[in-house]
Coordinates of C-alpha atoms in Angstrom, one line a residue:
M1 CA -49.0 -24.8 -11.1
E2 CA -48.7 -21.0 -11.4
K3 CA -49.1 -18.5 -9.2
R4 CA -52.1 -16.4 -8.6
L5 CA -51.2 -12.7 -9.0
V6 CA -52.4 -10.2 -7.1
E7 CA -52.8 -6.8 -8.0
V8 CA -51.6 -4.1 -4.9
V9 CA -51.7 -0.6 -4.8
A10 CA -50.1 1.3 -2.4
A11 CA -49.5 4.5 -1.2
L12 CA -46.2 7.0 0.0
I13 CA -47.5 9.7 1.6
W14 CA -44.8 12.5 3.0
R15 CA -45.2 14.6 6.0
D16 CA -42.8 17.4 7.5
G17 CA -40.0 15.1 5.6
R18 CA -41.2 11.4 7.0
F19 CA -43.7 9.5 5.2
M20 CA -46.4 7.6 6.6
I21 CA -46.0 3.7 7.7
C22 CA -48.5 1.3 9.0
R23 CA -47.6 -2.1 10.9
R24 CA -49.8 -5.1 10.1
P25 CA -52.0 -6.6 12.5
A26 CA -50.9 -9.3 14.3
H27 CA -53.2 -12.2 13.0
K28 CA -52.6 -11.5 9.1
A29 CA -50.3 -12.5 6.3
C30 CA -46.8 -10.7 7.1
G31 CA -48.3 -9.6 10.5
L32 CA -46.7 -6.9 12.8
L33 CA -44.2 -6.4 9.8
W34 CA -44.7 -2.7 8.6
E35 CA -45.8 -1.8 5.6
F36 CA -47.6 1.2 3.1
V37 CA -51.2 1.7 3.5
G38 CA -53.0 0.1 0.6
G39 CA -54.2 -3.2 -0.1
K40 CA -55.7 -5.5 -3.6
V41 CA -57.8 -3.7 -6.3
E42 CA -61.0 -4.8 -7.1
P43 CA -62.9 -6.5 -10.1
G44 CA -63.9 -3.2 -11.4
E45 CA -61.8 -0.4 -9.9
N46 CA -59.4 1.2 -10.7
N47 CA -56.1 1.8 -9.5
A48 CA -56.5 4.8 -7.5
E49 CA -60.0 3.9 -7.2
A50 CA -58.6 1.0 -5.0
L51 CA -56.1 3.0 -2.9
I52 CA -58.9 5.8 -2.7
R53 CA -60.8 3.2 -0.6
E54 CA -58.2 1.3 1.3
C55 CA -57.0 4.3 2.8
R56 CA -60.4 5.5 3.8
E57 CA -61.2 1.8 5.1
E58 CA -57.7 1.3 7.2
L59 CA -57.5 4.9 8.0
D60 CA -60.5 6.9 7.8
I61 CA -58.7 9.6 5.4
L62 CA -59.3 10.5 1.8
V63 CA -56.0 11.2 -0.5
S64 CA -55.3 12.6 -3.2
V65 CA -53.7 9.7 -5.7
G66 CA -51.0 11.9 -7.8
A67 CA -48.2 9.4 -10.1
P68 CA -46.7 6.3 -9.4
F69 CA -43.3 6.3 -7.5
M70 CA -42.5 3.2 -8.5
S71 CA -43.8 -0.4 -9.1
V72 CA -42.6 -4.1 -8.0
T73 CA -43.3 -7.4 -8.3
H74 CA -42.3 -9.8 -5.7
E75 CA -42.8 -13.8 -5.3
Y76 CA -44.7 -15.3 -1.8
P77 CA -44.1 -18.3 -1.5
D78 CA -48.2 -19.1 -2.5
Y79 CA -48.5 -16.2 -4.7
T80 CA -47.3 -12.8 -6.7
V81 CA -47.9 -9.4 -5.6
H82 CA -47.4 -7.0 -8.5
M83 CA -47.6 -3.5 -6.4
T84 CA -47.8 0.1 -7.4
L85 CA -46.9 2.7 -4.6
Y86 CA -48.1 6.4 -5.9
E87 CA -47.1 10.1 -4.6
A88 CA -50.3 10.2 -2.0
S89 CA -51.7 12.8 -0.2
I90 CA -54.3 13.9 2.6
A91 CA -56.9 15.6 1.3
D92 CA -59.5 14.9 4.2
G93 CA -59.0 13.6 7.6
E94 CA -56.4 12.3 9.8
P95 CA -55.0 9.0 9.7
R96 CA -57.0 6.7 12.3
L97 CA -56.4 2.6 13.3
L98 CA -59.2 1.1 12.0
E99 CA -57.2 -2.0 10.6
H100 CA -53.4 -1.5 11.5
A101 CA -51.3 -2.0 15.2
D102 CA -49.5 1.1 14.8
I103 CA -48.7 4.2 12.5
R104 CA -45.2 5.9 12.1
W105 CA -43.9 8.9 10.3
I106 CA -40.6 7.9 9.5
T107 CA -37.0 9.7 7.4
P108 CA -36.0 7.7 5.0
E109 CA -32.8 7.1 7.4
E110 CA -34.7 5.4 10.0
I111 CA -35.8 3.2 7.7
P112 CA -33.3 0.4 8.7
L113 CA -34.9 0.7 12.1
Y114 CA -38.2 -1.1 11.3
E115 CA -38.9 -4.3 9.9
F116 CA -40.7 -4.6 6.7
C117 CA -42.9 -6.3 4.5
P118 CA -40.7 -8.5 1.9
A119 CA -42.5 -6.9 -1.5
D120 CA -41.4 -3.3 -0.1
R121 CA -37.5 -4.1 0.2
D122 CA -36.8 -2.2 -3.9
I123 CA -39.5 0.0 -2.6
L124 CA -37.6 1.4 0.4
L125 CA -33.8 1.3 -1.6
K126 CA -35.7 4.2 -3.9
I127 CA -36.6 5.4 -1.4
R128 CA -33.0 5.6 0.5
Q129 CA -31.9 6.5 -2.7
D130 CA -33.6 9.7 -3.7
A131 CA -33.6 11.2 -0.2
G132 CA -29.6 10.6 -0.3
S133 CA -29.5 12.5 -4.1
R134 CA -32.0 15.1 -2.2
Q135 CA -29.6 16.2 0.0
K136 CA -26.1 15.9 -2.1

């Protein structure tokens, strides 16, 4: 049987050399793991519309969606996620905990201190590599 494919968008939001991560609620899949803000693309939405909606629903912020940073496909036991992470910035508002257990702003060097959702691993590696190449 073929696994269902879930199309997901997420935001890479930087502030003062740090990027925002959010901790999933305990009762959800991958509970208490860290992730980028975002979620499923609903029927009839394009990726930018979905990301704007998800950021509003989860953090009460309006984001400006930029270029794609990276796309990944990850197979979980019962479904496959295709996630596109977009460069984004906060156009209005200050992040509030409407859904997540916590929000942090971390540097690329701090990534190993947090346990992220499995689908985020390759993205986190690229963020660290990009940060390392910027410092050279």
